[in-house]
XYZ file of C-alpha atoms in Angstrom:
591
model
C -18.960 24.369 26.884
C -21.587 27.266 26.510
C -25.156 26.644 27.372
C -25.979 26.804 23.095
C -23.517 23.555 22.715
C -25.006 22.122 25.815
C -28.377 22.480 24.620
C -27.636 21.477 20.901
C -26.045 18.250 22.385
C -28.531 17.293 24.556
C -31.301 17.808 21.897
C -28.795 15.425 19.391
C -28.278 13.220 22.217
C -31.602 12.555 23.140
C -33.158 12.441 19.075
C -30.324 9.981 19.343
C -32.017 7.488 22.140
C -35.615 8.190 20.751
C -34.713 6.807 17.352
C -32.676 3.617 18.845
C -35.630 3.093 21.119
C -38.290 3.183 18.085
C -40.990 3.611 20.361
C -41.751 6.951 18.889
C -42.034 7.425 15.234
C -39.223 9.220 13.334
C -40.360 12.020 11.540
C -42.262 12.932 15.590
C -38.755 12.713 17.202
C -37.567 14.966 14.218
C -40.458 17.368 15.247
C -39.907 17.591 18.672
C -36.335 18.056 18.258
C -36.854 21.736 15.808
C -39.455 22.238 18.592
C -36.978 21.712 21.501
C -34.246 23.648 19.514
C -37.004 26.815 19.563
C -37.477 26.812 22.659
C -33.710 26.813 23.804
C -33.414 29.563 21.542
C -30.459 27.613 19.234
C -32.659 28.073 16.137
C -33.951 31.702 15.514
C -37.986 31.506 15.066
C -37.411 33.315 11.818
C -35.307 30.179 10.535
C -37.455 27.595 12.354
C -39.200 26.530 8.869
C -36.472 26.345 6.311
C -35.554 23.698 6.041
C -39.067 22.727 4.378
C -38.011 24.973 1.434
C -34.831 23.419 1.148
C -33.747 22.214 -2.156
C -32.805 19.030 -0.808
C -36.878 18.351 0.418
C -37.646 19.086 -3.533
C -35.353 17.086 -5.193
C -36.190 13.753 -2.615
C -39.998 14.423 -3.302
C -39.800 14.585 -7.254
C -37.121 11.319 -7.363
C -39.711 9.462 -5.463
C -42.112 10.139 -8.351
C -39.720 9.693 -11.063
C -38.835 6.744 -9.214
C -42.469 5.461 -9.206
C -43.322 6.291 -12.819
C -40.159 4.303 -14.166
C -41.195 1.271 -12.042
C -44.492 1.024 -12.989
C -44.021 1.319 -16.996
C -42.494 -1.868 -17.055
C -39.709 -0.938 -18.957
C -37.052 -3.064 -16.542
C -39.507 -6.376 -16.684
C -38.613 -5.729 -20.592
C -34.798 -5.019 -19.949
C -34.768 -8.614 -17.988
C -36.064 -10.695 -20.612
C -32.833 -11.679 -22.370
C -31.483 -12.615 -19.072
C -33.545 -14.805 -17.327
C -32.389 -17.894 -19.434
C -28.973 -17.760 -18.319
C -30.134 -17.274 -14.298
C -29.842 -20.869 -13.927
C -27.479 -21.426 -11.008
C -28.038 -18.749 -7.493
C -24.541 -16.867 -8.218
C -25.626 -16.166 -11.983
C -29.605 -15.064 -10.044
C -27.813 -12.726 -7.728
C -25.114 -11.337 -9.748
C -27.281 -10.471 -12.551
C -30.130 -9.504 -10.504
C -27.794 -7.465 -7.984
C -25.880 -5.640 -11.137
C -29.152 -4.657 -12.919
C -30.366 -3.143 -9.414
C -27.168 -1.557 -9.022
C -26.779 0.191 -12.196
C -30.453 1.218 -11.691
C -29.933 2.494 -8.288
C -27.702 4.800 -9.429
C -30.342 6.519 -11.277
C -33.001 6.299 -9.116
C -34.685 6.225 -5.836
C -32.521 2.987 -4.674
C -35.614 2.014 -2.808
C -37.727 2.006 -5.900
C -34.822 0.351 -7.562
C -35.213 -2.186 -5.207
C -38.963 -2.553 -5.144
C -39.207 -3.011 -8.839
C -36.659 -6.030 -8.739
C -38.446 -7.823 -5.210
C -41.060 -9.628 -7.306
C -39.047 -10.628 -9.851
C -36.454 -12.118 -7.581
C -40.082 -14.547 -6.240
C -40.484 -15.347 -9.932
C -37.136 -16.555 -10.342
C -37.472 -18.777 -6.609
C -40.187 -20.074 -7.664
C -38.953 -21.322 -10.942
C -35.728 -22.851 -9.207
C -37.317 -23.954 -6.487
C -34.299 -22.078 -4.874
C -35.408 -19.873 -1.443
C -35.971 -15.847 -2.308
C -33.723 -15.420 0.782
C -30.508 -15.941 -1.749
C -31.389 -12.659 -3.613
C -32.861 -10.250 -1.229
C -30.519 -9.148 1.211
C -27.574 -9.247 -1.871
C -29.947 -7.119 -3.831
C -30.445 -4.768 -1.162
C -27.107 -4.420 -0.266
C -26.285 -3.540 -4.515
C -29.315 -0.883 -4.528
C -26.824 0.886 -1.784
C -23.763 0.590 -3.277
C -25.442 1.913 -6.394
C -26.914 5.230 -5.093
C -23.010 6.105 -4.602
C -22.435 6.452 -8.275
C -24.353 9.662 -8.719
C -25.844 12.908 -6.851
C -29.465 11.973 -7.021
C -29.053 8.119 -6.479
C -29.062 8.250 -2.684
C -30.443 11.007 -0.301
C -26.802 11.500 1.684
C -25.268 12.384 -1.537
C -28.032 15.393 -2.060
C -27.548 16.176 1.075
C -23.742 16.304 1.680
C -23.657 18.250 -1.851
C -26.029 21.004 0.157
C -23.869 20.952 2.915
C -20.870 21.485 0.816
C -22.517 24.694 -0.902
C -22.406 25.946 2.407
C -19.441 25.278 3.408
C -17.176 25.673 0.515
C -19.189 27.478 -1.663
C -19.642 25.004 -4.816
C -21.839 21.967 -4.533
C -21.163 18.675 -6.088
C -22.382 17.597 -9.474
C -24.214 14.873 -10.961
C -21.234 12.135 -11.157
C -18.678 13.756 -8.823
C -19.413 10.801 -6.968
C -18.540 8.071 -9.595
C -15.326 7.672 -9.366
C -15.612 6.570 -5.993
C -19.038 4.880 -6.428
C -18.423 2.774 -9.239
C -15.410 1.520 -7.695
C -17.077 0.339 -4.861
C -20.347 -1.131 -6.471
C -18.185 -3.035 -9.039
C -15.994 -4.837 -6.070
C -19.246 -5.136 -3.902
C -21.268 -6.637 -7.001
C -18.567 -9.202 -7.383
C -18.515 -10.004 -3.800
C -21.693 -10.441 -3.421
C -22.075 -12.895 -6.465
C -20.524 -15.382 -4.137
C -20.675 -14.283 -0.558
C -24.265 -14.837 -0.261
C -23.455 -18.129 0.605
C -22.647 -16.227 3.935
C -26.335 -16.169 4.483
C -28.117 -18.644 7.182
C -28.511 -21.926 5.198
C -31.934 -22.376 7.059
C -35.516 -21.815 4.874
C -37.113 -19.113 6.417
C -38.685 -17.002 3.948
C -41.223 -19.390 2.840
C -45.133 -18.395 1.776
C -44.727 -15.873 4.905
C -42.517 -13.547 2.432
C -43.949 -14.900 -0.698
C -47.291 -14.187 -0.213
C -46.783 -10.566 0.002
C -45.981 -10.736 -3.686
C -47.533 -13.594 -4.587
C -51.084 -14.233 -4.071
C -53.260 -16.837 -5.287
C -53.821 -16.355 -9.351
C -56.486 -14.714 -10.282
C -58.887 -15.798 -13.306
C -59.905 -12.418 -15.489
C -61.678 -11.873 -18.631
C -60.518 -10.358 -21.607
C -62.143 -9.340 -24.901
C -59.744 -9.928 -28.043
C -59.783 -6.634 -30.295
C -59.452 -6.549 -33.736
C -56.303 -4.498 -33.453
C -54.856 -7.200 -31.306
C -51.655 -8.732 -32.669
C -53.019 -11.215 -31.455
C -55.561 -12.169 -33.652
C -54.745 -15.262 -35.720
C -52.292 -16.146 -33.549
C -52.575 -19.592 -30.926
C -53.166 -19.968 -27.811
C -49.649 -21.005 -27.266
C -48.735 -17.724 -28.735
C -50.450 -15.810 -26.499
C -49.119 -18.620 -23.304
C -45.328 -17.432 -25.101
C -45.963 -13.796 -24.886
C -46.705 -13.896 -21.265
C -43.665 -15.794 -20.962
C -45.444 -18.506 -19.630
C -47.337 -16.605 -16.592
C -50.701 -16.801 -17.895
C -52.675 -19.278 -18.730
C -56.033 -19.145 -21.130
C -57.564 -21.526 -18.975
C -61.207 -20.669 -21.334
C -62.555 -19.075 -24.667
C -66.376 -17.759 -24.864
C -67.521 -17.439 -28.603
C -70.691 -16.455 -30.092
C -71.717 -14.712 -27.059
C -72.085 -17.539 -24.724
C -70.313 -20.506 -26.078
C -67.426 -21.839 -24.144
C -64.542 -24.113 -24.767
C -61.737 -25.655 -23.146
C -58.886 -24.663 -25.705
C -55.221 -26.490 -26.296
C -52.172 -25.082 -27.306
C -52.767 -25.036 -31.077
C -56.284 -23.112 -31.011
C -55.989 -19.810 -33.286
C -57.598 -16.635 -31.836
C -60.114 -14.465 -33.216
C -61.294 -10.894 -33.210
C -64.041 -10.831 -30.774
C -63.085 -13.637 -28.554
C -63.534 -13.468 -24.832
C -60.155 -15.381 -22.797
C -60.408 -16.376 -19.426
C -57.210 -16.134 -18.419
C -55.458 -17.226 -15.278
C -52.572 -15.850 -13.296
C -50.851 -13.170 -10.915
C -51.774 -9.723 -11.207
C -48.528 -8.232 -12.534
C -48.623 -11.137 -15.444
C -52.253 -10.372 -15.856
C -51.404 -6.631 -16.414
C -48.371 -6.976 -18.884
C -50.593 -9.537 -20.709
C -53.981 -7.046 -21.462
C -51.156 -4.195 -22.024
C -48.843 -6.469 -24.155
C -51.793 -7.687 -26.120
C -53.605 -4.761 -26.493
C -56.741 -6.783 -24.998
C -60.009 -5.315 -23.597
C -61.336 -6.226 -19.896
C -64.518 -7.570 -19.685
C -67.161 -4.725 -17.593
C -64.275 -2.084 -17.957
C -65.605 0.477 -20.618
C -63.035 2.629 -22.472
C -64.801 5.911 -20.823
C -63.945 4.215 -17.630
C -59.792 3.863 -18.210
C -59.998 7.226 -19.392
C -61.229 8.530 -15.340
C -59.138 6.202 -14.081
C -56.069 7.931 -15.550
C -57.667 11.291 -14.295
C -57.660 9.324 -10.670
C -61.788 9.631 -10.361
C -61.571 6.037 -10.099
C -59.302 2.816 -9.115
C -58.997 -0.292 -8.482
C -58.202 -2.590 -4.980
C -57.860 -6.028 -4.247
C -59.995 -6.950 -1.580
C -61.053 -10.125 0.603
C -64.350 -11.520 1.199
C -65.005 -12.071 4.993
C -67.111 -13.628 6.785
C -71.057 -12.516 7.007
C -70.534 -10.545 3.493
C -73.542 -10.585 1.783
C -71.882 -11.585 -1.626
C -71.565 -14.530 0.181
C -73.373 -16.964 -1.875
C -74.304 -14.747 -4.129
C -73.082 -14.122 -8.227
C -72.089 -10.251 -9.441
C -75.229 -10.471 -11.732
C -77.515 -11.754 -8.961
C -76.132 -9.052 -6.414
C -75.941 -6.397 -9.058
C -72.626 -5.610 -8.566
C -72.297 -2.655 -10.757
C -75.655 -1.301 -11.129
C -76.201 -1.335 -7.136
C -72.877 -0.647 -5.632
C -70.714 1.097 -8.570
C -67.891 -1.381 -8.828
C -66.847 -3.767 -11.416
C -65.679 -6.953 -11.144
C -62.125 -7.402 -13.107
C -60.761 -10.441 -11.602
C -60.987 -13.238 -8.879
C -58.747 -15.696 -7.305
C -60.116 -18.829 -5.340
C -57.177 -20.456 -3.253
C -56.725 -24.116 -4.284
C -59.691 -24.413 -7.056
C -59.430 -22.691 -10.496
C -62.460 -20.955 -11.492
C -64.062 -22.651 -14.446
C -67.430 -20.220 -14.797
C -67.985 -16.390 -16.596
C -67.223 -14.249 -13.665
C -70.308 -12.578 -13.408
C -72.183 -16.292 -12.670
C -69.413 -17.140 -9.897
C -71.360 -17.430 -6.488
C -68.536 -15.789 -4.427
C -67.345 -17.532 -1.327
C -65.420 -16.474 2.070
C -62.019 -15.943 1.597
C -62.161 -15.230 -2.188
C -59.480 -12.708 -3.234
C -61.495 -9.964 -6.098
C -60.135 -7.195 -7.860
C -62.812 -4.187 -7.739
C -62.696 -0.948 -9.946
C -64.609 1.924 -8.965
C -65.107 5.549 -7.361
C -61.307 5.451 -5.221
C -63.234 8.348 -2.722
C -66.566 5.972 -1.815
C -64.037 2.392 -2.083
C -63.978 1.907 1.771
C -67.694 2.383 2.367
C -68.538 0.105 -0.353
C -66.105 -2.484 0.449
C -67.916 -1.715 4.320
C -71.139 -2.183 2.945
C -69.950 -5.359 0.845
C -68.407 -6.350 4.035
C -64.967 -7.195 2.116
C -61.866 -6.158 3.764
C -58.763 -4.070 1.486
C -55.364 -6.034 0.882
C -52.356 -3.660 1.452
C -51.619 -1.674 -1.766
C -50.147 -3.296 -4.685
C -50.567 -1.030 -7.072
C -52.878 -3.396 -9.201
C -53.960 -1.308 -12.725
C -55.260 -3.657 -14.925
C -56.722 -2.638 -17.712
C -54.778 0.488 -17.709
C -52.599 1.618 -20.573
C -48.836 1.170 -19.742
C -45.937 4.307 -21.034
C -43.282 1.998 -21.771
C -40.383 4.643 -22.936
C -41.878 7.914 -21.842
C -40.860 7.880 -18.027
C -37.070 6.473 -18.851
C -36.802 9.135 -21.670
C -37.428 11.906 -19.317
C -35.386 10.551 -16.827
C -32.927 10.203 -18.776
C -33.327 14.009 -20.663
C -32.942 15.078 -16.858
C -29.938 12.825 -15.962
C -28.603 14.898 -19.203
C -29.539 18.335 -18.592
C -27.868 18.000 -15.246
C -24.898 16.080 -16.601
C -24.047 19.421 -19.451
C -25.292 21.642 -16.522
C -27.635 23.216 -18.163
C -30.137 23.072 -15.084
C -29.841 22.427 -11.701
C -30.823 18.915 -10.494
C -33.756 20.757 -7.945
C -35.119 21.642 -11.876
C -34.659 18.711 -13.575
C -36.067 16.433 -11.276
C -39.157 18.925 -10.482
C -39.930 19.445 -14.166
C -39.461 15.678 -14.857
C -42.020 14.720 -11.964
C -44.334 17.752 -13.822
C -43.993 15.993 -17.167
C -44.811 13.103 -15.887
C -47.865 14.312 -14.026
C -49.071 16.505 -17.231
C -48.590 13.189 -19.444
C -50.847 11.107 -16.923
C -48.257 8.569 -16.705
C -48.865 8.969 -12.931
C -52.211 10.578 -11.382
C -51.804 13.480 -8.670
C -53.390 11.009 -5.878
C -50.807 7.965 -6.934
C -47.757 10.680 -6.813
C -49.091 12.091 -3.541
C -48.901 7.968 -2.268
C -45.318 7.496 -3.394
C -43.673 10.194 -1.427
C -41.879 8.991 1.500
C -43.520 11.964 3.385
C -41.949 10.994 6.976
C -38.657 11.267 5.201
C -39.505 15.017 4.324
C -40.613 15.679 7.165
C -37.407 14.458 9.137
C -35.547 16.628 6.410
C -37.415 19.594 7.109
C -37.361 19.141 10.660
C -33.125 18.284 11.252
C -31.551 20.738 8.695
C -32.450 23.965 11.603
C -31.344 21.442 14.170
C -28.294 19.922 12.232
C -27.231 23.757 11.397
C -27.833 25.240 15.084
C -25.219 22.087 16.215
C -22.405 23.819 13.707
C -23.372 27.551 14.748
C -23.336 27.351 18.621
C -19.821 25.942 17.689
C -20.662 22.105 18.698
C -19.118 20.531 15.508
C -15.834 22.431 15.680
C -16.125 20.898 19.717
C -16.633 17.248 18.278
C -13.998 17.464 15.604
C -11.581 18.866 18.290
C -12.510 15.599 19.990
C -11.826 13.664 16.728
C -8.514 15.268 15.572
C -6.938 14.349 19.108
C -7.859 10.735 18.025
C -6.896 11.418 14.410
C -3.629 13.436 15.461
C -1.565 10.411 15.616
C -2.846 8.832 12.873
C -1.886 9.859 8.979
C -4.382 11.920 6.802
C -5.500 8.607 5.164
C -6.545 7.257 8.829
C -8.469 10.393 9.497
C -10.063 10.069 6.581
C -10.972 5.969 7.090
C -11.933 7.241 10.883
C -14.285 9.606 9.187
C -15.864 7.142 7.445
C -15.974 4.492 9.964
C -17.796 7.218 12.444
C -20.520 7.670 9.689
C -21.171 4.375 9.168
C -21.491 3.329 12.921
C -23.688 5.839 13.303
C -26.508 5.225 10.422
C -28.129 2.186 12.250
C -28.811 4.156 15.007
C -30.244 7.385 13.467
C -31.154 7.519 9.791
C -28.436 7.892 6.735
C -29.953 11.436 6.412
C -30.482 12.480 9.407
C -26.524 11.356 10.072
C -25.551 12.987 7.133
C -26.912 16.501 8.730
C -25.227 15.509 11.307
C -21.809 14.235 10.242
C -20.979 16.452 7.538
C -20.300 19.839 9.512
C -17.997 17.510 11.884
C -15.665 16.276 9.043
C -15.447 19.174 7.125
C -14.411 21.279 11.002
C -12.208 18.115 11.348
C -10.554 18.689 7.797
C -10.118 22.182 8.590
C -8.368 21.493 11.945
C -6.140 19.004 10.521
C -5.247 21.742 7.664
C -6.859 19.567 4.871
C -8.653 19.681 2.220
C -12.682 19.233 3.580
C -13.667 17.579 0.483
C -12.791 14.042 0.893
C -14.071 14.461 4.348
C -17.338 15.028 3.169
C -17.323 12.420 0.568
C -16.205 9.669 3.026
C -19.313 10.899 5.349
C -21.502 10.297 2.657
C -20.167 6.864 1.433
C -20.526 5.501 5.343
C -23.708 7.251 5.625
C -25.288 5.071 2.277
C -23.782 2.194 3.524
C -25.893 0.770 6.190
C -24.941 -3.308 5.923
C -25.305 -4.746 9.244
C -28.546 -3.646 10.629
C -32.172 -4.113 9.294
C -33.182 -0.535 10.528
C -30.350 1.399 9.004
C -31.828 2.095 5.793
C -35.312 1.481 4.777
C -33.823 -1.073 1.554
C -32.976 -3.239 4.674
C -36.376 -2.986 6.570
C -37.936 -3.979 2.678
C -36.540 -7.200 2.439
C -36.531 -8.104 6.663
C -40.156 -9.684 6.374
C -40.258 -11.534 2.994
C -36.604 -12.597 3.248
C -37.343 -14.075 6.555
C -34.203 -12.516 7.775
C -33.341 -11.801 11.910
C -31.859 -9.243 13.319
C -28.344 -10.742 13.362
C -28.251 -12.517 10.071
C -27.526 -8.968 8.385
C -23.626 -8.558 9.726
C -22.819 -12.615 8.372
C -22.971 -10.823 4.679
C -22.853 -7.197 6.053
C -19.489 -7.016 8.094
C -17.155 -8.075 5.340
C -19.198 -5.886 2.446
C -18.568 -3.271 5.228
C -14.788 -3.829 5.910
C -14.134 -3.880 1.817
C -16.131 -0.397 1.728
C -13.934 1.547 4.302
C -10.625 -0.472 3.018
C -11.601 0.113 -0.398
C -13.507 3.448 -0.007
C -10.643 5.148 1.676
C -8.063 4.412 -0.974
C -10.824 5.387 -3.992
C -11.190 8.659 -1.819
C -7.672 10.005 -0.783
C -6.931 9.050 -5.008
C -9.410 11.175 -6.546
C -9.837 13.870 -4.090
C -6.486 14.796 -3.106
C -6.035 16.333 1.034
C-alpha cells in the first residue's frame, strides 16, 4: 500500500472507533477527520470545503423543513381520523399505524414521519390501556423501510444517487428506487403487523416514555367568535369535535358569570370556555373552532408568525416569586411582557379564571412573549423551560398548503422538469415566504450535526476512492465474492452495508460504501448499478441497534427499550431484507 491509502485508512479506521466509542460527538469526529485528511495531504486544500456546497447538504436541509411544515399543519392527525375506530386490537394499531408511517416516509424526512406519528401512537395506549412499547419500535422500523421507496425519502438514497453521478455519469431519479422499496416495505409492513409480538412482554415504557408526550392537561381560556361554527352548537358538540380530548370543564358569561355546563348546553357568540386538556388537543381545538385565546390579541399572532414572539412551556420552581401569587396580582403582562395562555396543576383541575389562580410549585404554564428576552424572564420569574414541544396555540394552522407544495415538488421532480436540489429548495422558500414556518423555527428543525458530518466526509469519503483505497478493499471483497455467483456478491454487498451502519452512521457509510461496490462491480465485470442500490438498501436499514439510525435513538427512551431488545424484532426484519432485497435487486437492475 502507498502512504495516501495508508493514511486514508487510518483516518477511516480511527472515525470508525471514535463513533463506536460515542465519547466524542459525531459531527466533531467528522471534523477532525477533513482536518486530519489536510494535513496528510489526501484532500487538496482547494477541495477541503466542498462538500458544504454539495447538492446533497441542500436537499437534506430543505426536506427537514418540508418535513417540519407538513407535520405541524396537522394534515396527517386529519388523514387518521377514519381509522382510529377500527385500531381496536395491537396488530390492527401497528399495521395501520406502521403503513400510514411508511407510505409517509417515503415522502418525507422518515424521522419527521416518525415524529408526527409518536404521540399519536400514546393516544391510542392510552385508550387501550395497551403499552406504547407495541407500536414504537414497529413504527420505526416502517419509517425505514419507507424512505427506500423514493430518492428524497432517506439520506443514503440522495447520497448514493450523488455518488452514482460520479461514477457513471447519470444520477438516479425520484422513484428509481421503488421497485425495490415498495417490495420490501410491503413484506416488512406485513411482518411487522404480527412480529411485534417478538418484543419483550415486560412493561417498561410506562409514564417514563409517556410523559415526554404527555404532560398533565392543561386548563386554557377561549373566547367564542361570532364566526365560530360553533356558535349554537352544544357543548357536546364542541367535546365531539375534539374527538373527545377536550373537555369544557367552565363557561364565563356576561363578563364574569360562571357556570358549570353539561353536555346539552348551546354556545354563544361571546362566550368564554375553560377548556381542559393536552396541548396538541388544545391547539387543534382553538384552530378547529376558529376560537380566540383569552390575553392573546390578534396583533400579537400576527408577530408571532413573523417569529418576534413565542411561546414555551415552563415549570414553576421552588423560591419563584409567582409563588403564591395570581397573574393579575403579579402583573404578569404589564410587568414582565408575557401572557398567560394555559396552566396545568398535576392531580387537581383548575376550577378559577386563570388570571385569579395563585400559582403554586410545580405548576406546568404556557407563556407567550418576546422568544429573544424568554430565558431572562423565565430567570427573573424563577421558572425553569420544558424541552421544546413545539406548543403554538393560538396560532393559525395551513392545513393543505405544506402537502400541496410537497406534493407540486414530488411532481416536478417526478416529469423532470427540475432537479430535486430545486424542488425541495424552492418548496422550503414557499413555505418560508407563506409563513407557514418562521426563519427561527426552520433554522431549529435542521439536523445541523447531520450537515455538518455531510460536509465534513464527502472530501474524506472521495480522498479514500482517489488514493486508490476502494479499488484495494473491493480487491479484498471480490476474492471473497470470487467463488460465490453474481447474486452472492451482490447479497455480500448488502450484508457489508448493513453491518456497518450501527457502527458509523447510514450516511456517513454510504460515503463510504458506495465507491467500494461500484470498484467491486467493476472488478467482477458487472454492471455497478445494483451494487450501489444494494449499498443503499443496507445502509437505510439499521434494525438491530438503537444507535444506527436516529428513528431508533427516537423511540429508545419512551419505548423503554434496551440495548438488546432491538435484534428480537430486528434480526428477522433484517434477514427478509437481504433475502428479499437481493432477489428485488438482481430482477430490476440486471448485472
Amino acid at each position: 500500500m502507498t502512504f495516501s491509502q495508508i493514511a486514508a485508512f487510518s483516518i477511516v479506521i480511527v472515525m470508525v472507533g471514535l463513533l463506536i466509542w460515542d465519547k466524542i460527538r459525531y459531527d466533531v469526529v467528522a471534523l477532525g477527520a477533513l482536518l486530519a485528511a489536510i494535513a496528510c495531504g489526501i484532500v487538496p486544500p482547494d477541495k477541503a470545503f466542498t462538500g458544504f456546497s454539495d447538492d446533497i447538504v441542500i436537499i437534506v436541509a430543505s426536506a427537514l423543513v418540508v418535513s417540519a411544515a407538513v407535520g405541524r399543519s396537522g394534515i396527517v392527525e386529519l388523514m387518521m381520523r377514519p381509522f382510529i375506530p377500527h385500531m381496536k386490537t395491537t396488530n390492527s394499531q401497528v399495521g395501520i399505524l406502521v403503513s400510514v408511517v411508511t407510505v409517509l416516509s417515503a415522502f418525507m424526512k422518515n424521522i419527521g414521519a416518525l415524529a408526527i406519528f409518536m404521540p399519536i401512537a400514546f393516544q391510542i395506549s392510552r385508550r387501550t390501556g395497551k403499552p406504547a412499547s407495541r407500536l414504537l419500535m414497529p413504527l420505526s422500523f416502517g419509517s425505514l423501510l419507507g424512505g427506500l421507496a423514493t430518492l428524497v425519502g432517506t439520506s443514503p438514497n440522495i447520497i448514493v444517487s450523488r455518488m452514482r453521478e460520479d461514477i457513471v455519469g447519470e444520477p438516479f431519479t425520484m422513484f428509481d428506487f421503488a421497485p425495490v422499496g415498495i417490495g420490501l416495505a410491503v413484506v416488512g409492513i406485513v411482518f411487522l403487523t404480527f412480529g411485534w409480538r417478538l418484543l419483550p412482554r415486560a412493561e417498561r415504557s410506562g409514564a417514563a416514555g409517556d410523559a415526554q408526550f404527555s404532560i398533565e392537561d392543561y386548563t386554557t381560556e377561549a373566547r367564542l367568535p361570532p364566526e365560530s361554527p360553533l356558535v349554537g352548537k352544544t357543548v357536546f358538540d364542541l367535546e365531539s369535535m375534539a374527538e373527545a380530548e377536550v373537555t369544557v370543564v367552565g363557561i364565563i358569561r356576561e363578563g364574569f358569570r360562571r357556570y358549570v355546563p353539561s353536555g346539552h348546553w348551546t354556545l354563544f357568540a361571546g362566550d368564554v370556555l375553560v377548556l381542559e386538556g393536552e396541548a396538541q388537543a388544545l391547539e387543534k381545538i382553538t384552530v378547529d373552532g376558529k376560537l380566540e385565546l383569552v390575553g392573546l390579541k390578534e396583533g400579537e399572532i400576527a408577530s408571532a408568525r413573523r417569529g418576534e414572539i413565542g411561546m414555551v412551556e415552563a415549570v414553576v420552581t421552588q423560591g419563584s416569586p409567582l409563588i403564591g401569587n395570581s397573574a393579575a396580582q403579579v402583573s404578569l403582562r404589564e410587568r414582565f411582557g408575557v401572557n398567560l395562555l394555559a396552566l396545568s396543576r398535576r392531580g387537581r383541575r383548575v376550577s378559577q379564571r386563570l388570571r385569579r389562580v395563585r400559582f403554586q410549585q410545580g405548576d406546568l404554564l404556557v407563556l407567550h412573549g418576546n422568544k429573544d428576552a424568554m430565558p431572562d424572564t423565565l430567570a427573573e420569574l424563577g421558572c425553569l423551560p420544558l424541552a421544546e414541544r413545539n406548543v403554538s396555540l393560538g396560532r393559525k394552522r395551513h392545513l393543505y398548503l405544506p402537502i400541496t407544495v410537497l406534493a407540486i415538488a414530488m411532481a416536478l421532480v417526478a416529469l423532470q422538469m427540475v432537479t430535486v436540489t430545486i424542488a425541495f429548495f424552492g418548496a422550503a422558500v414557499i413555505l418560508l415566504l407563506t409563513r407557514v414556518l418562521t426563519p427561527r423555527e426552520a433554522y431549529e428543525v435542521v439536523d445541523w450535526p447531520i450537515l455538518i458530518l455531510l460536509g465534513s466526509l464527502i472530501p474524506v469519503s472521495d480522498a479514500l476512492r482517489t488514493t486508490g483505497g476502494t479499488d484495494l478493499i473491493a480487491g479484498w471483497l471480490s476474492g471473497a465474492a470470487g467463488a460465490l455467483p453474481p447474486m452472492g456478491a451482490l447479497a455480500l454487498i448488502l450484508t457489508v452495508a448493513m453491518a456497518v451502519t450501527p457502527f458509523l452512521n447510514n450516511a456517513a457509510t454510504v460515503l463510504v460504501m458506495a465507491p467500494i461496490g461500484a470498484s467491486l462491480a467493476g472488478q467482477l465485470g458487472l454492471n455497478p448499478d445494483p451494487f450501489l442500490m444494494a449499498v443503499a438498501v443496507g445502509a437505510a436499514c439499521d434494525f438491530l441497534t438503537p444507535i444506527g439510525h436516529q428513528c431508533n435513538t427516537l423511540v429508545m427512551g419512551p419505548g423503554g427499550y434496551r440495548f438488546g431488545d432491538y435484534w428480537r424484532l430486528g434480526l428477522p426484519l433484517s434477514v427478509i431484507v437481504i433475502t428479499l432485497g437481493t432477489f428485488l435487486i438482481g430482477m430490476f437492475w440486471p448485472m
